[in-house]
mmCIF file of N, CA and C in Angstrom:
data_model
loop_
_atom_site.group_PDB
_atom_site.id
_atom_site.type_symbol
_atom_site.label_atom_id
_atom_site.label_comp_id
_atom_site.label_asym_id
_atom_site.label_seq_id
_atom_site.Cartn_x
_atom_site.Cartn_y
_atom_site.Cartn_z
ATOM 1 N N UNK W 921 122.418 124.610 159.970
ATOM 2 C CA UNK W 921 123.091 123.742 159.052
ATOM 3 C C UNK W 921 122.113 122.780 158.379
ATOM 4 N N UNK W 922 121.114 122.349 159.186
ATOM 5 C CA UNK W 922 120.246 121.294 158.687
ATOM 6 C C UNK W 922 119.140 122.147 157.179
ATOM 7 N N UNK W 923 119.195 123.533 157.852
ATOM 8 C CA UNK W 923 118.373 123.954 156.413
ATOM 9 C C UNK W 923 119.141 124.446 155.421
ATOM 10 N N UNK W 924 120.326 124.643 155.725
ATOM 11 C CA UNK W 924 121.547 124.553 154.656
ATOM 12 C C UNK W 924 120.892 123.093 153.991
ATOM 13 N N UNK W 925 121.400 121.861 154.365
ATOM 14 C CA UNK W 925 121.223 120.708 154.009
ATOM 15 C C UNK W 925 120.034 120.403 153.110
ATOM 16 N N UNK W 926 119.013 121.012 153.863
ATOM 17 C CA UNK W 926 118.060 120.604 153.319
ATOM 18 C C UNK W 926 117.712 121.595 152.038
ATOM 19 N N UNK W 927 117.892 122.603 151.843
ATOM 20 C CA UNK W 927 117.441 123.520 150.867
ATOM 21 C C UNK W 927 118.896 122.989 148.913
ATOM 22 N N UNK W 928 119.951 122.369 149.910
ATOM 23 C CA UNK W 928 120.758 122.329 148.753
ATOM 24 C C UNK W 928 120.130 120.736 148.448
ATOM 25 N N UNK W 929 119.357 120.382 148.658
ATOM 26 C CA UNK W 929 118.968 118.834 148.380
ATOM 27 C C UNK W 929 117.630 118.806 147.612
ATOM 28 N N UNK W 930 116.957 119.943 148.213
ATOM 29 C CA UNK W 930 116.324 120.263 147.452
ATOM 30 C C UNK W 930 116.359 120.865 146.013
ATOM 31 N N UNK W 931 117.317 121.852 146.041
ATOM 32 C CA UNK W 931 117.602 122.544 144.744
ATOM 33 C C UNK W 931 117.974 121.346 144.078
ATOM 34 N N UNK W 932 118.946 120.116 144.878
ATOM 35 C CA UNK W 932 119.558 118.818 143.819
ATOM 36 C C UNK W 932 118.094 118.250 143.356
ATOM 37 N N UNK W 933 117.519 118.093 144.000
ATOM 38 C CA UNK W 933 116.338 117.366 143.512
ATOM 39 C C UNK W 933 115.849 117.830 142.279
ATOM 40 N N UNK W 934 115.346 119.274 142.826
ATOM 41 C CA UNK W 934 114.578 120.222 141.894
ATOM 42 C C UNK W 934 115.612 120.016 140.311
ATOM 43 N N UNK W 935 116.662 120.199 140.299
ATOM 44 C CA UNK W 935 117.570 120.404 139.290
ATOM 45 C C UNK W 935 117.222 119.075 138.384
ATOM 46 N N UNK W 936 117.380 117.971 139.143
ATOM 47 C CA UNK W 936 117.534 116.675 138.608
ATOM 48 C C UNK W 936 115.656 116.853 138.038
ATOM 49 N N UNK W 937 115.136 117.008 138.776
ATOM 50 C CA UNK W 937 113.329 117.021 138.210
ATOM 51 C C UNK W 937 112.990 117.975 136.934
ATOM 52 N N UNK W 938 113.718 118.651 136.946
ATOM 53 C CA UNK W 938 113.555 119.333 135.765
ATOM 54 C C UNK W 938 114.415 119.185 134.393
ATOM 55 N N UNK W 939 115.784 118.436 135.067
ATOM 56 C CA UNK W 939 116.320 117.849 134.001
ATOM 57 C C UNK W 939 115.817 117.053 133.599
ATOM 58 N N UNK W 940 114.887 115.518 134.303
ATOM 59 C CA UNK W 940 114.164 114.367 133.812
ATOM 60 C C UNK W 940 112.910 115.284 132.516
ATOM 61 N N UNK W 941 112.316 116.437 133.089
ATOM 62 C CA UNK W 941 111.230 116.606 132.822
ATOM 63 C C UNK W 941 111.439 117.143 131.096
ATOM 64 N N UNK W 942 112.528 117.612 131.159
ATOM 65 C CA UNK W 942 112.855 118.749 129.799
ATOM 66 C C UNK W 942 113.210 117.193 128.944
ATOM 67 N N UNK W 943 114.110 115.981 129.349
ATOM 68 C CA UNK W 943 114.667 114.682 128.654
ATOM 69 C C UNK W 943 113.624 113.914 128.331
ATOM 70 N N UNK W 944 112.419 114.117 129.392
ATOM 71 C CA UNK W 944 111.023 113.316 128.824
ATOM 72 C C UNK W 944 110.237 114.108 127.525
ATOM 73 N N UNK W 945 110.420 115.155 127.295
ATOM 74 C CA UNK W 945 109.719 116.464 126.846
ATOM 75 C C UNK W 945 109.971 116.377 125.538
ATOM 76 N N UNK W 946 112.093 115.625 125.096
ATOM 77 C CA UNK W 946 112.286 115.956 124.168
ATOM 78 C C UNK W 946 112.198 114.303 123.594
ATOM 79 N N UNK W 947 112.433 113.510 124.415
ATOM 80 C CA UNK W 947 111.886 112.131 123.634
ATOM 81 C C UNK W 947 110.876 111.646 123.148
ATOM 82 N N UNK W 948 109.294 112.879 123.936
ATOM 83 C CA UNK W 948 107.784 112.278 123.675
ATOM 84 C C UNK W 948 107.828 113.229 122.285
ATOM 85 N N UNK W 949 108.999 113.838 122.083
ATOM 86 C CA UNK W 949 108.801 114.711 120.365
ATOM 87 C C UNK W 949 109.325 114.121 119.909
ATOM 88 N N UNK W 950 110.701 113.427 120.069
ATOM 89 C CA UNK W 950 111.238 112.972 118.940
ATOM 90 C C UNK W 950 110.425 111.803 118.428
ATOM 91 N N UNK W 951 109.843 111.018 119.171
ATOM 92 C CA UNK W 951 108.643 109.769 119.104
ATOM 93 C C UNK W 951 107.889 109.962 118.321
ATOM 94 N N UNK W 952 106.627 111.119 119.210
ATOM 95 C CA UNK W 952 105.103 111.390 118.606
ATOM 96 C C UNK W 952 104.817 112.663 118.318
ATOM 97 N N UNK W 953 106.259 113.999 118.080
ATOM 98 C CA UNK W 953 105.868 115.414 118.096
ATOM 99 C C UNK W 953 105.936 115.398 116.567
ATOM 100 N N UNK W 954 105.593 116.409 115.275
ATOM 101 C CA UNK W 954 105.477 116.367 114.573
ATOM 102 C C UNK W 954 106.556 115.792 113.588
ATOM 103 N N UNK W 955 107.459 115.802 113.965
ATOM 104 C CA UNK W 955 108.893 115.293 113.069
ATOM 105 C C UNK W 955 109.564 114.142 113.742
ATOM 106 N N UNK W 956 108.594 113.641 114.671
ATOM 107 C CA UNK W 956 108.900 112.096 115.551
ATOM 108 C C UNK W 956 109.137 111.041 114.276
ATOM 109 N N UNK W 957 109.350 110.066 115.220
ATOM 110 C CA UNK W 957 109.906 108.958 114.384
ATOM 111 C C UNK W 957 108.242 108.088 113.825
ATOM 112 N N UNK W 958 107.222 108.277 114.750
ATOM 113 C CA UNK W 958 105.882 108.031 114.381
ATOM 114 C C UNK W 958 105.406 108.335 112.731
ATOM 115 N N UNK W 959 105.821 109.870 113.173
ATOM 116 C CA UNK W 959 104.970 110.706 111.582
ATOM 117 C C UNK W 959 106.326 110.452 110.515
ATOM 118 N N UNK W 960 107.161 109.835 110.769
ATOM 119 C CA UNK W 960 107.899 109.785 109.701
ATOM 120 C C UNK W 960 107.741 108.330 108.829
ATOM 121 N N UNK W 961 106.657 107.015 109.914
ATOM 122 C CA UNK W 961 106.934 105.843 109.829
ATOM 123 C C UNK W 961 105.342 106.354 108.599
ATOM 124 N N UNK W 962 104.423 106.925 108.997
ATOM 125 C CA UNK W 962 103.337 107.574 109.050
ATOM 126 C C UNK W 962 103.922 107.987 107.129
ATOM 127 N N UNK W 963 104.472 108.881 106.609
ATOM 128 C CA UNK W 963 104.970 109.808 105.899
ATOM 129 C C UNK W 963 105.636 108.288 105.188
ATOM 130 N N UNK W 964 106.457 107.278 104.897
ATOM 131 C CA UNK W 964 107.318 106.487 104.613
ATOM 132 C C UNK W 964 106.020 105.593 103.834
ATOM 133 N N UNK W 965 104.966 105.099 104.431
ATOM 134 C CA UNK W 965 103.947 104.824 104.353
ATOM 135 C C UNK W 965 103.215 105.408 103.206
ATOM 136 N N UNK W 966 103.032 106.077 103.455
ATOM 137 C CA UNK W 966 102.063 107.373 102.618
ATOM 138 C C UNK W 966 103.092 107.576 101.274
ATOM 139 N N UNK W 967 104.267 107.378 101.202
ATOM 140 C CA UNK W 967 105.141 108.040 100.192
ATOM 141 C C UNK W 967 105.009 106.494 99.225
ATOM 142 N N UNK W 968 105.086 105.020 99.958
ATOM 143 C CA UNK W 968 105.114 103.793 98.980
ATOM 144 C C UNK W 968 103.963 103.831 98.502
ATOM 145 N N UNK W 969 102.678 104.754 98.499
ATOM 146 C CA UNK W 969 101.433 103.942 98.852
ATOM 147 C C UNK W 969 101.564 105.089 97.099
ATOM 148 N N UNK W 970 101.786 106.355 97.116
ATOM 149 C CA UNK W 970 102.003 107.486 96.491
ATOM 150 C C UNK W 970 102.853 107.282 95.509
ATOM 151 N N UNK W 971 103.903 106.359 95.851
ATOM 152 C CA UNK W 971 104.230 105.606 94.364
ATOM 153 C C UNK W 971 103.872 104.913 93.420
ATOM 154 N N UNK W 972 103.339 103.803 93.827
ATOM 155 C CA UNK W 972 102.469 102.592 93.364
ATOM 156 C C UNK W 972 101.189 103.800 92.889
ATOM 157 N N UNK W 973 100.852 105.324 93.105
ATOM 158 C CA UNK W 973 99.593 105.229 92.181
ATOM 159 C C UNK W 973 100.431 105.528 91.428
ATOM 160 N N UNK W 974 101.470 106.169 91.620
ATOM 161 C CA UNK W 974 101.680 107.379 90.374
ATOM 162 C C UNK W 974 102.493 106.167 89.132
ATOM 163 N N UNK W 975 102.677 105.040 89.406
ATOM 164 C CA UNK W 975 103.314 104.630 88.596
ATOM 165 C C UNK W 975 101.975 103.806 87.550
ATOM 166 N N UNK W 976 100.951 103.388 88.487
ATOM 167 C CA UNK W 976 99.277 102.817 87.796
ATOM 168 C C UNK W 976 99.061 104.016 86.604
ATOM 169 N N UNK W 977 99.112 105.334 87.662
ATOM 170 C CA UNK W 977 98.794 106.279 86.585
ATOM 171 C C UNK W 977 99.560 106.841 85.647
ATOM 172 N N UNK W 978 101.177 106.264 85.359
ATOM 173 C CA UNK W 978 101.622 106.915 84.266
ATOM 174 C C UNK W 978 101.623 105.629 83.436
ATOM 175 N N UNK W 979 101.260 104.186 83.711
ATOM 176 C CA UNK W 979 101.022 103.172 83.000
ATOM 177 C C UNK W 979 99.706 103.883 82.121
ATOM 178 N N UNK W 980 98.667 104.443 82.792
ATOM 179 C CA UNK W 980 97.543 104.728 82.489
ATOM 180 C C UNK W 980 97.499 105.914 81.341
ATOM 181 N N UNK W 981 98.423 106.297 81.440
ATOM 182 C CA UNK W 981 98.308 107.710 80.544
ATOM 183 C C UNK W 981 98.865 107.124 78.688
ATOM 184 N N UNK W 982 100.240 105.952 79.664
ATOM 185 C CA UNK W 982 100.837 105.719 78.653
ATOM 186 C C UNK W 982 99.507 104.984 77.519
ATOM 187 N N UNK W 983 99.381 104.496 78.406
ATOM 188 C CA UNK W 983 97.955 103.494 77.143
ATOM 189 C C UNK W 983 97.015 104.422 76.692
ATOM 190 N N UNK W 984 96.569 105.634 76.992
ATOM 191 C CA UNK W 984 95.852 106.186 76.737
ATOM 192 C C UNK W 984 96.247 106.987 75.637
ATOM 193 N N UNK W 985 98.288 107.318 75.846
ATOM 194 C CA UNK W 985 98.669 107.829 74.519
ATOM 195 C C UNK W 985 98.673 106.792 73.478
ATOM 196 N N UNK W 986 98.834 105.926 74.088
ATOM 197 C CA UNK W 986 98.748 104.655 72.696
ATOM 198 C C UNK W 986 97.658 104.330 71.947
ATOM 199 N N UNK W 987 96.294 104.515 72.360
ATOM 200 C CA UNK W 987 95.060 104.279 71.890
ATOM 201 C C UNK W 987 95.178 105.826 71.214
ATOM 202 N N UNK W 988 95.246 106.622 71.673
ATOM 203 C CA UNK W 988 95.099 107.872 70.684
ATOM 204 C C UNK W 988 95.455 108.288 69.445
ATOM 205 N N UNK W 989 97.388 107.460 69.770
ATOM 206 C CA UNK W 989 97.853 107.362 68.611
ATOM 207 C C UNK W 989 97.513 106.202 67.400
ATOM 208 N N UNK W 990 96.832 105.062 67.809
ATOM 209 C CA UNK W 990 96.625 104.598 66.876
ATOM 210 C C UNK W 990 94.843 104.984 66.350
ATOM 211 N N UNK W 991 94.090 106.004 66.705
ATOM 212 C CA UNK W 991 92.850 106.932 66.305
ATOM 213 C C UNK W 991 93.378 107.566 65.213
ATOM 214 N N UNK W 992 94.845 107.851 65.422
ATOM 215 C CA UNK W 992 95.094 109.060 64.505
ATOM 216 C C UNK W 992 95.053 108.687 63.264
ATOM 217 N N UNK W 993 94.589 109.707 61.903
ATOM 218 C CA UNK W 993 94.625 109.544 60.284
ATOM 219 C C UNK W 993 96.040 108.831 59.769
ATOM 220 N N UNK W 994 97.253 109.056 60.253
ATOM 221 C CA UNK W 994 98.536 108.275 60.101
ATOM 222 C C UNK W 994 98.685 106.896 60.258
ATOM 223 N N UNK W 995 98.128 106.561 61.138
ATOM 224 C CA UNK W 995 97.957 105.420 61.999
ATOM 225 C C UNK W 995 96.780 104.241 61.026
ATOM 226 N N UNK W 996 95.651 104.938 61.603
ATOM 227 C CA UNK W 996 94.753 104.306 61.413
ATOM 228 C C UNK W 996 93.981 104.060 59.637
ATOM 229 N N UNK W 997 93.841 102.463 59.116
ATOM 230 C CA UNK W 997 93.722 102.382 57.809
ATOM 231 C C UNK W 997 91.550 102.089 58.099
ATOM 232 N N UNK W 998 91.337 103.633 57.120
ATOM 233 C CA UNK W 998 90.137 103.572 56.933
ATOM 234 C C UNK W 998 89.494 102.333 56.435
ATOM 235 N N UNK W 999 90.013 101.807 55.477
ATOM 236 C CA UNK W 999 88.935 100.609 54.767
ATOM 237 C C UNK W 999 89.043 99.724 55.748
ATOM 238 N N UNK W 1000 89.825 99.333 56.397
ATOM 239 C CA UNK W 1000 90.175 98.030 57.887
ATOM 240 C C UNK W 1000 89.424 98.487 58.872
ATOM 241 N N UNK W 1001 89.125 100.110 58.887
ATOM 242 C CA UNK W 1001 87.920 100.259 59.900
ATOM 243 C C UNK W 1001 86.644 100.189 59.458
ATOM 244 N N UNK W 1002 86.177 100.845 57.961
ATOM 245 C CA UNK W 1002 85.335 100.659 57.347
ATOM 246 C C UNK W 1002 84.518 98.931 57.431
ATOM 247 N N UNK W 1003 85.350 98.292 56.681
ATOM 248 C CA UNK W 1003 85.230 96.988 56.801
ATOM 249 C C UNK W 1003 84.601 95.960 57.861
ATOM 250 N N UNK W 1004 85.640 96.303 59.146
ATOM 251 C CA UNK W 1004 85.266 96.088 60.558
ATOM 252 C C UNK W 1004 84.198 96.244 60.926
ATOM 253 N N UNK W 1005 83.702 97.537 60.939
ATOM 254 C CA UNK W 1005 82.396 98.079 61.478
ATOM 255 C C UNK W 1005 81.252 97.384 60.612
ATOM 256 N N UNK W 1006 81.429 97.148 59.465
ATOM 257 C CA UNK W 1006 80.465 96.862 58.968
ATOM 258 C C UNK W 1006 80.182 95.038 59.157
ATOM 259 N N UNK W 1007 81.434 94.340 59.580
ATOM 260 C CA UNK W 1007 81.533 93.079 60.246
ATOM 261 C C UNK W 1007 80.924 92.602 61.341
ATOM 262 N N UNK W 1008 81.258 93.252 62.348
ATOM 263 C CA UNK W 1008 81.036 93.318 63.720
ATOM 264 C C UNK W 1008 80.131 94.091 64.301
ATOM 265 N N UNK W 1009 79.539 95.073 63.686
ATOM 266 C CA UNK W 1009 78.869 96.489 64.112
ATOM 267 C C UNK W 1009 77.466 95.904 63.371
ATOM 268 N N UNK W 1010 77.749 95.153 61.754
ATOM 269 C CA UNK W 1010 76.421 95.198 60.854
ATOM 270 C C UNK W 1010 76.092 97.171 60.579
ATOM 271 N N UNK W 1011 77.168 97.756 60.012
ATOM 272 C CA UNK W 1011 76.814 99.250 59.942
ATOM 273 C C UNK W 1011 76.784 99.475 58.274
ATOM 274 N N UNK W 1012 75.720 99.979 57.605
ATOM 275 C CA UNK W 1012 75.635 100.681 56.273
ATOM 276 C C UNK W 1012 75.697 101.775 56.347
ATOM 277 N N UNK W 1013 76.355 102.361 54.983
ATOM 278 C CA UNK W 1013 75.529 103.858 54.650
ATOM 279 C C UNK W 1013 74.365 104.011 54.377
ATOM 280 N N UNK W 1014 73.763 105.061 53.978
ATOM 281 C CA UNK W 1014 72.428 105.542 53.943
ATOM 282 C C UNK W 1014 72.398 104.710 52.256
ATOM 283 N N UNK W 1015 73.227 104.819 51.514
ATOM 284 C CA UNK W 1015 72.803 104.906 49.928
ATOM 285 C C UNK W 1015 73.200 103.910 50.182
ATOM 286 N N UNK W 1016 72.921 102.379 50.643
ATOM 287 C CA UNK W 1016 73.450 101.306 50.079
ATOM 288 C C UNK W 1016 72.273 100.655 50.399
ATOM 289 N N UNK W 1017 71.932 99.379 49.186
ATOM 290 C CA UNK W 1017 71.011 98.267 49.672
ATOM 291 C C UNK W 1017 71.665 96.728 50.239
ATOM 292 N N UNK W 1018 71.239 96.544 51.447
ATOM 293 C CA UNK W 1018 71.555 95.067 52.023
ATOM 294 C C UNK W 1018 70.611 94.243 51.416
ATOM 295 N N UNK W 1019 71.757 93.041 51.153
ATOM 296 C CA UNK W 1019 70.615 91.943 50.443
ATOM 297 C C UNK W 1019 71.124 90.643 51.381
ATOM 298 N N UNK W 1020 70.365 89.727 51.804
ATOM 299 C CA UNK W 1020 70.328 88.999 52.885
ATOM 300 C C UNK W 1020 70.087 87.617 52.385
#
């Protein structure tokens, strides 16, 4: 009777040890296994950081369409650039004489 006793106390044990072991198994994943609450804090992180560029860089593009568009022949008044350059730059043509 006593190894009756003892073998079903054991199996209780054993049962309960392997139930702890499989409940520890699935909490150290849900935590730190790839789809844990870690790599998601990890991923949440990474996604604000991934906003803030993409929004620098569509600020960035936008200005870059804006400078382009005002390059363009529609846009842009030759003699006001002409003028300019020759203001600020000091730029001649070849066939002209500067008199000082």
């Amino acid at each position: 009777m006593e190894t009756r006793n003892k073998n079903v106390a054991l199996s209780t044990v054993g049962v309960f040890l392997v139930g702890f072991l499989l409940a520890a198994n699935f909490t150290f994943a849900a935590v730190q296994g790839d789809f844990g609450l870690f790599k998601r804090m990890q991923i949440e992180a990474q996604e604000e950081t991934l906003e803030r560029e993409l929004d620098r860089l569509k600020l960035e593009v936008q200005l870059t369409r804006n400078k382009t568009r005002r390059m363009s022949d529609g846009y842009l008044d030759l003699d006001l650039l002409d003028e300019q350059a020759r203001k600020v730059l000091g730029l001649a043509r070849g066939d002209e004489i500067i008199i000082r």
